[in-house]
Coordinates of C-alpha atoms and ligand atoms in Angstrom, one line a residue:
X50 CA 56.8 75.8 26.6
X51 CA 54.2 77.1 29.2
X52 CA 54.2 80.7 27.4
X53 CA 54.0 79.4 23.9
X54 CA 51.1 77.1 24.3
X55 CA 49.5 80.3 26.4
X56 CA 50.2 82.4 23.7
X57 CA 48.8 80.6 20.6
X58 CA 45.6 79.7 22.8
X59 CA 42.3 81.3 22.1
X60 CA 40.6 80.6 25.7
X61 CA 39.9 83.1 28.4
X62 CA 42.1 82.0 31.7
X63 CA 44.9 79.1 33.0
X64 CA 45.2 79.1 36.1
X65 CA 48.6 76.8 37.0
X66 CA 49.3 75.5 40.5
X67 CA 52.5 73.4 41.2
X68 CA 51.6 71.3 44.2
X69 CA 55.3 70.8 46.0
X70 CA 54.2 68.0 48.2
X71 CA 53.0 66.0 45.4
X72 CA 55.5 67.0 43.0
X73 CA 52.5 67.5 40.7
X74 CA 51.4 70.2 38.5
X75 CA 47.6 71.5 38.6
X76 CA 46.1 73.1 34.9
X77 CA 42.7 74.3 35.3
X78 CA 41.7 76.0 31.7
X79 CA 38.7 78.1 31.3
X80 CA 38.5 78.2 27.4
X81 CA 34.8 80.0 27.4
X82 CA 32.7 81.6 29.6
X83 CA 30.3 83.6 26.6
X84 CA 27.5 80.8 27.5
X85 CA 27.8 80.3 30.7
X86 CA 30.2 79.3 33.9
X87 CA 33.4 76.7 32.2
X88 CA 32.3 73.0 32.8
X89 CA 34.5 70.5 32.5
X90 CA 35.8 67.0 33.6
X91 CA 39.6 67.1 35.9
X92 CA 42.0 64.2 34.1
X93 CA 44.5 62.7 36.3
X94 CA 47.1 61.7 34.1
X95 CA 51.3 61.2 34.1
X96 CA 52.4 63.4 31.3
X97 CA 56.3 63.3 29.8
X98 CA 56.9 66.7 30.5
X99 CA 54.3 69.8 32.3
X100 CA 53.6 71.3 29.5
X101 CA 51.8 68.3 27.7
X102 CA 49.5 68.7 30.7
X103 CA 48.7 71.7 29.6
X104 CA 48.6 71.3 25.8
X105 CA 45.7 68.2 26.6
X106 CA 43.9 70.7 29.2
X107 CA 44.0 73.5 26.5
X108 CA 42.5 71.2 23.8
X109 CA 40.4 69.6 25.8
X110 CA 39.0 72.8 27.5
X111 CA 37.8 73.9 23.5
X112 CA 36.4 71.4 23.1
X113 CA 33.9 71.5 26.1
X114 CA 33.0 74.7 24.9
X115 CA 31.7 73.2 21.3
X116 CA 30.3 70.8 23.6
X117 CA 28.2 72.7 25.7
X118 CA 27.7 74.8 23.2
X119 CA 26.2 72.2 20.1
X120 CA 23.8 70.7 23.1
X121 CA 22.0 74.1 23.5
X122 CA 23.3 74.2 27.3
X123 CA 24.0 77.1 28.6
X124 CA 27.6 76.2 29.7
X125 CA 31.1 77.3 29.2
X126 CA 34.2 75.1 28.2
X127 CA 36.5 74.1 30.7
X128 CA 39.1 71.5 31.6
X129 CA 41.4 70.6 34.2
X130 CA 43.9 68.4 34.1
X131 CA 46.1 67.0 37.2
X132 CA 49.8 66.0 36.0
X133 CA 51.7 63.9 38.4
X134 CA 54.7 62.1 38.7
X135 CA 52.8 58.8 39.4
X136 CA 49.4 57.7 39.9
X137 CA 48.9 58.8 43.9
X138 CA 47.4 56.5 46.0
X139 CA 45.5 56.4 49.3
X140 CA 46.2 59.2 51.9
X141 CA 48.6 61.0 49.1
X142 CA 45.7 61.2 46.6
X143 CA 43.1 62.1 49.0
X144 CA 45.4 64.8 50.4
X145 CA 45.9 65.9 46.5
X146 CA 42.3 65.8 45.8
X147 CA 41.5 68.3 49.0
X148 CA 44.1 70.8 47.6
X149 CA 43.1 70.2 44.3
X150 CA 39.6 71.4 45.7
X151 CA 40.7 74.4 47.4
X152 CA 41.7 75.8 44.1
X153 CA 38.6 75.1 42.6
X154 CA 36.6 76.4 45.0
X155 CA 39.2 79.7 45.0
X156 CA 38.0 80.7 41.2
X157 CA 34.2 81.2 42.9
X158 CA 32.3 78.8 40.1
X159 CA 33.9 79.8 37.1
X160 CA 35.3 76.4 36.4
X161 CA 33.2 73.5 37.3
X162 CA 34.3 70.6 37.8
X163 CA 33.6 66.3 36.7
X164 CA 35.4 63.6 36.9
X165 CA 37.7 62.4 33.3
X166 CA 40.4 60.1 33.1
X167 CA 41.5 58.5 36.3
X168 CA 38.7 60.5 38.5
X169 CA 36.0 58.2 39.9
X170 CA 33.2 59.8 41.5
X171 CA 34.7 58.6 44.8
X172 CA 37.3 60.9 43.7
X173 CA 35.1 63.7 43.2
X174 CA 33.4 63.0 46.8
X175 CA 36.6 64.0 48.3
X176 CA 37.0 67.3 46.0
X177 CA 33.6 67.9 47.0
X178 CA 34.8 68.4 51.1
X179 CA 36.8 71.4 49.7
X180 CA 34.3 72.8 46.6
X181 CA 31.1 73.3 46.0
X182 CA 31.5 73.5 42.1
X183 CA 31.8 69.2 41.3
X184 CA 29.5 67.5 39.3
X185 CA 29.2 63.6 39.2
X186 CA 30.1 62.4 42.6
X187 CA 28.3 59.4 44.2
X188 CA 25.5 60.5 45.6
X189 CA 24.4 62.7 42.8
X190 CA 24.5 62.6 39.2
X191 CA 26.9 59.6 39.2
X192 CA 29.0 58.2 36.5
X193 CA 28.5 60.3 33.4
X194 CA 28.9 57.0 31.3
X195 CA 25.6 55.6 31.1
X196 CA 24.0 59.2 29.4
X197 CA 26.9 59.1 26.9
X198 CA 26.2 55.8 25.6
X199 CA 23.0 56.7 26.0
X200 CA 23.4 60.1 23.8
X201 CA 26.4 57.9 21.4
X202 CA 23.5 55.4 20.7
X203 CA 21.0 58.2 19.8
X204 CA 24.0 59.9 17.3
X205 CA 24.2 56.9 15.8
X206 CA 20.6 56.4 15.2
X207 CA 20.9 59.3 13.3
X208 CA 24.1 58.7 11.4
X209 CA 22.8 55.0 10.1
X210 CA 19.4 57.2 9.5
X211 CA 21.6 59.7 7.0
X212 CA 24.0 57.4 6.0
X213 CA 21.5 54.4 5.3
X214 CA 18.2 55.6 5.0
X215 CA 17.0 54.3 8.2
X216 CA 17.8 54.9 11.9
X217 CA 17.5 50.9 12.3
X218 CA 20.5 49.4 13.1
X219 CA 19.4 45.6 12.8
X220 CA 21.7 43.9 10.4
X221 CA 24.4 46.6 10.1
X222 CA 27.9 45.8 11.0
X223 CA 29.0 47.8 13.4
X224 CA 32.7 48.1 14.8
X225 CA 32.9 49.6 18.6
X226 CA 36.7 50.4 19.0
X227 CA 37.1 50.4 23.1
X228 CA 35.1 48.4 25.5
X229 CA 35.3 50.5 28.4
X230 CA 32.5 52.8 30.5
X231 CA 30.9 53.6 27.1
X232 CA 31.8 51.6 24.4
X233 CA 30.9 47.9 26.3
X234 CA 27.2 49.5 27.2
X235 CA 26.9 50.9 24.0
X236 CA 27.9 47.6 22.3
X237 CA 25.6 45.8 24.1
X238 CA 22.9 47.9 23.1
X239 CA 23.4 47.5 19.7
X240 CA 23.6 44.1 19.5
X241 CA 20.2 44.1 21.3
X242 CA 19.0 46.3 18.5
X243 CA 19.9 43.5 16.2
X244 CA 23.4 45.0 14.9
X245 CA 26.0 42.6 13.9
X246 CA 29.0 44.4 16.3
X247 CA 32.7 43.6 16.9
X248 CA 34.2 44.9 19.7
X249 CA 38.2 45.9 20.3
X250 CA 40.0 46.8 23.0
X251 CA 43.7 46.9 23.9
X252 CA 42.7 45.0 27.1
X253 CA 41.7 42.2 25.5
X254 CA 40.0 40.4 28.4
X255 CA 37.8 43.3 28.6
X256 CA 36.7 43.1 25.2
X257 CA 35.5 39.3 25.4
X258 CA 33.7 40.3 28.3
X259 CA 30.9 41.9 26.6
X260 CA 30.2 38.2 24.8
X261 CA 30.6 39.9 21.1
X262 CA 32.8 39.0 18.5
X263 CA 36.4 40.5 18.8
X264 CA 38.7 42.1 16.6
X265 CA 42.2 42.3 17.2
X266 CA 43.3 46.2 18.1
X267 CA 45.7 46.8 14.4
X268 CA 42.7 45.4 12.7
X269 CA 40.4 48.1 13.6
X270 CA 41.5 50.8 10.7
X271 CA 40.9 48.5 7.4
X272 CA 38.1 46.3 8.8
X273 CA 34.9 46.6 6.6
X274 CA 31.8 47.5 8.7
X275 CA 29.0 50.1 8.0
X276 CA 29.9 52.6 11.0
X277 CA 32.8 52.6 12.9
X278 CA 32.3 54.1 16.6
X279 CA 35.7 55.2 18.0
X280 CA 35.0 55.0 22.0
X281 CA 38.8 54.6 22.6
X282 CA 41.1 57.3 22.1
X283 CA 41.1 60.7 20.4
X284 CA 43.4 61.0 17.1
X285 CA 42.1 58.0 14.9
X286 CA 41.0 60.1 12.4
X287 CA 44.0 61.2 10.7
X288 CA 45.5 61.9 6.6
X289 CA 47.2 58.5 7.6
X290 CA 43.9 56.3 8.7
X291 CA 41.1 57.9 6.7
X292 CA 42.3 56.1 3.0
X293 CA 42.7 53.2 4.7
X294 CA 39.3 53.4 6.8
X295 CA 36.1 50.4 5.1
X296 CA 33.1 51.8 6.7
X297 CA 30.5 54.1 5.5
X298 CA 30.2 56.2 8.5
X299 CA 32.0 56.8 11.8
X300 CA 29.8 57.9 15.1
X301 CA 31.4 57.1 18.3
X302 CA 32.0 59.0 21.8
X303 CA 35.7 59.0 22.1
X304 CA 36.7 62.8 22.4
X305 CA 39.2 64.4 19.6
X306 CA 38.6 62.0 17.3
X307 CA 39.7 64.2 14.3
X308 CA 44.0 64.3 14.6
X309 CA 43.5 67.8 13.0
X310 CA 40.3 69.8 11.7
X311 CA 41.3 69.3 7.9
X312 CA 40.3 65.6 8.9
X313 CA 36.8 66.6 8.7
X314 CA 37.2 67.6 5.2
X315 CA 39.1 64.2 4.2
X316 CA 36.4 62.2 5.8
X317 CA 33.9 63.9 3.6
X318 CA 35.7 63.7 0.4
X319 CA 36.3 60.3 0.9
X320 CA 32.1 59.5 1.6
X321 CA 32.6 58.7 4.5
X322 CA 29.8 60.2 7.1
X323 CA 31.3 61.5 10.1
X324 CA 29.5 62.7 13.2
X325 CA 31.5 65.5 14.9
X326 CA 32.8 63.6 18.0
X327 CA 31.5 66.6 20.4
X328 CA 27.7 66.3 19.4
X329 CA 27.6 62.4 19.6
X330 CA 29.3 62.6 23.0
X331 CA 27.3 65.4 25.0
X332 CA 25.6 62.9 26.9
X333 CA 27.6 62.8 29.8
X334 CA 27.0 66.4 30.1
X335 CA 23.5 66.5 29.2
X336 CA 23.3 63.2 32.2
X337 CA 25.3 65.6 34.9
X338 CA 23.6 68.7 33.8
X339 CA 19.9 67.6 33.7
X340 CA 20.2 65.3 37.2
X341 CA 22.2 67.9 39.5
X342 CA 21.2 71.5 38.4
X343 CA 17.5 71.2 36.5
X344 CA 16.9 68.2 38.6
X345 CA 15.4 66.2 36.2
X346 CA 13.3 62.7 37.1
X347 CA 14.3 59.6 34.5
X348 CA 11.7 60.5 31.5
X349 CA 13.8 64.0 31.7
X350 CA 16.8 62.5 31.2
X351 CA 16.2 60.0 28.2
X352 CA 13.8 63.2 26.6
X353 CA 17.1 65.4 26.7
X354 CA 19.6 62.6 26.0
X355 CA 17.6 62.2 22.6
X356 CA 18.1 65.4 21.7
X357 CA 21.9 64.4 20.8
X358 CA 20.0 62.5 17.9
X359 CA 18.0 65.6 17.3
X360 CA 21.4 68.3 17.3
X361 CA 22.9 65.6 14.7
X362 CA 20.5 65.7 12.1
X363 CA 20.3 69.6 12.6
X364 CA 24.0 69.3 11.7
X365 CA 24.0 66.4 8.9
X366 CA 20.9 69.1 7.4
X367 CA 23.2 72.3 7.6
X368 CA 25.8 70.0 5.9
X369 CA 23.8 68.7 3.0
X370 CA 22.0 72.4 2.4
X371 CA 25.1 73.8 1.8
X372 CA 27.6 71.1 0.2
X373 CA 30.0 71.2 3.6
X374 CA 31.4 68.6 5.5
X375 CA 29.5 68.0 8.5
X376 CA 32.7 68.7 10.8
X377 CA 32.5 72.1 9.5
X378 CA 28.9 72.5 10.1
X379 CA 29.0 71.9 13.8
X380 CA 31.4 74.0 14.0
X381 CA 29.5 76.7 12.3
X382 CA 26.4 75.9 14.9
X383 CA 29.1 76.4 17.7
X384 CA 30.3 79.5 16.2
X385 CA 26.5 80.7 15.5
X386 CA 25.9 80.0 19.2
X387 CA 28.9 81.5 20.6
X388 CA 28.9 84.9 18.6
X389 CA 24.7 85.0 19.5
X390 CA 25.7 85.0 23.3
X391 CA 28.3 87.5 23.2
X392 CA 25.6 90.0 20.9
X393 CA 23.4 89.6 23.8
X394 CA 26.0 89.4 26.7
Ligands
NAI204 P1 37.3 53.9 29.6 O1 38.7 54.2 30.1 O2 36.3 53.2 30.5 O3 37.4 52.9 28.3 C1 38.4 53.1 27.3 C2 38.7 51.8 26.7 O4 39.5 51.9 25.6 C3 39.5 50.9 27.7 O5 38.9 49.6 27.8 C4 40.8 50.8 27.0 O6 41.5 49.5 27.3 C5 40.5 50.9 25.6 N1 41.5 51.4 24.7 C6 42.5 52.3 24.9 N2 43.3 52.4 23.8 C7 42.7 51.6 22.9 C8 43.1 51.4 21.5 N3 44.1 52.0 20.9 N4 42.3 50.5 20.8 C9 41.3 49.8 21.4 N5 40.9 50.1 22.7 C10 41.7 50.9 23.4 O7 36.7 55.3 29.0 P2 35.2 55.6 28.7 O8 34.7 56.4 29.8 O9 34.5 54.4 28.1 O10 35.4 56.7 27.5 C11 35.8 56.3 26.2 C12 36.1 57.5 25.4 O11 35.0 58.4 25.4 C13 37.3 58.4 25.9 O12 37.9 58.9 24.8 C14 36.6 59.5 26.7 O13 37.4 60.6 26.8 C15 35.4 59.7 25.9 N6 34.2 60.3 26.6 C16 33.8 59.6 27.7 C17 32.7 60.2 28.4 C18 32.1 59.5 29.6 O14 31.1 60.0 30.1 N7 32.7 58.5 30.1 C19 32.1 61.5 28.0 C20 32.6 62.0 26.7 C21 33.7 61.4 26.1

């Protein structure tokens, strides 16, 4: 399984640690280094078998490198992932974290770490004992949440813009699928904007907590809106969902939202607008990077969190000069980017 995956992958360096006294397996994936060192968030996950940790840190790891890469930041792509029999707990997950650190720290800054799924940034204080290389603990640039619904709200902006003729959102229905970190900010937001929004969430509890109207999670695919924002899961975008899908556009921070790249294409022939999941999202990057390296003050921040809007219409442009769908022309950015680096590396 292990060599397979290896084999078919296009990144640079896995690095796999099994951890005997946790019984759990450590995946640290450097998919790009062309633009810079590999950043990346570290997912603490239980997975049914090893290697579907490392299948999700191998897809997740490219994606970091569009990432970086469509935000003009001079970044690699990187992931880690953490896969464990159970979630670990109190002395057994700080002792997991410190080791978990020392082999961060032992590849010298090539990876770079954040926190993803199941990583607080109290988390990340405890990784930081051990390595120098974390981003987004507490006492620096925080939860990366708030500058990616920052940045989602921006993509938006400009998707209603291409979409509708106008970035204004008043009076638009607007479906937020997930109201976690992100998606209950974001749809907050909106609704202060003057969008009409429904919110979903398998945890229905937290859902009604944001005071917006609720949809039920099997109504999300089918239900009419003008955008749908997937701040969920990755995969709702499939040959399955997209005839089914009533919206006009799609713009939304969940990562992966395409279940394979031909989805890009389907979304496009069926008129719907999609904004690539890795340009809408790059404000948690944009939030980490700006705060803890260029050491940006507040005005900073929101000036370079716009500039998701500003990468999106670049993309939506590229897409409507040349008749492709815009999935494809991030990608061709990306690629543009990434081949430019390694001309002058
Ligand atoms: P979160 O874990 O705080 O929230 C996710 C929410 O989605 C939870 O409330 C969960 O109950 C809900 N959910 C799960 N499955 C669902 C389903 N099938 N239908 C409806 N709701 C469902 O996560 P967070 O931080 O808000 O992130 C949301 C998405 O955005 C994730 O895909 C994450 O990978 C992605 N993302 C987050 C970034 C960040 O800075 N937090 C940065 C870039 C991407």
């Amino acid at each position: 399984m292990f060599e397979d995956l290896l084999r078919a992958w296009d990144g640079e360096e896995a690095v796999v640690r099994y951890d005997a006294a946790s019984d759990a397996w450590m995946f640290v994936c450097v998919h790009s280094t062309a633009l810079g060192p590999a950043g990346g968030g570290t997912r603490l996950r239980v997975y049914p078998t090893p290697g579907d940790g490392l299948a999700d840190a191998i897809r997740l790891s490219g994606a970091m490198t569009r990432k970086f890469a469509a935000a003009g930041i001079p970044r690699g792509g990187g992931k880690a992932v953490l896969a464990v029999p159970e979630l670990p707990e109190g002395d057994d997950r700080r002792r997991l974290l410190l080791r978990y650190g020392e082999l961060v720290e032992s590849l010298g800054g090539t990876y770079r770490t954040a926190g993803d799924m199941n990583i607080s940034p109290a988390d990340l204080d405890v990784v930081a004992e051990r390595c120098r290389f974390v981003y987004g603990t507490t006492g620096r640039g925080g939860n990366s949440a708030r500058g990616t619904a920052v940045g989602t709200l921006h993509a938006i902006h400009a998707t209603v813009e291409n979409a509708f003729g106008s970035p204004d959102v008043a009076g638009l229905h607007i479906l937020v699928q997930g109201a976690g970190a992100v998606g209950a900010d974001l749809a907050r937001q909106l609704a202060e904007e003057g969008a009409h929004v429904l919110v979903s969430d398998v945890d229905a509890p937290r859902a009604a907590m944001t005071g917006l109207t609720v949809l039920p999670p099997d109504a999300v695919i089918g239900t009419e809106c003008d955008l749908y924002a997937p701040c969920a899961v990755g995969g709702t975008l499939s040959a399955e969902s997209i005839p089914r899908l009533r919206c006009r556009a799609i713009a939304g921070c969940a990562n992966n939202q395409l279940a394979e790249p031909a989805d890009g294409d389907r979304l496009h022939d069926a008129g719907i607008l999609y904004a690539p999941d890795y340009v809408a999202n790059a404000g948690g990057v944009i939030q980490l990077i700006g705060l803890e390296d260029l050491h940006w003050d507040e005005d900073e921040l929101q000036r370079g969190l716009a500039k998701v809007g500003d990468t999106l219409r670049e993309v939506f442009h590229m897409a409507d000069a040349e008749g492709i769908a815009p999935a494809a022309a991030a990608e061709r950015l990306v690629a543009e980017r990434l081949a430019a680096a390694t001309r002058t590396a």
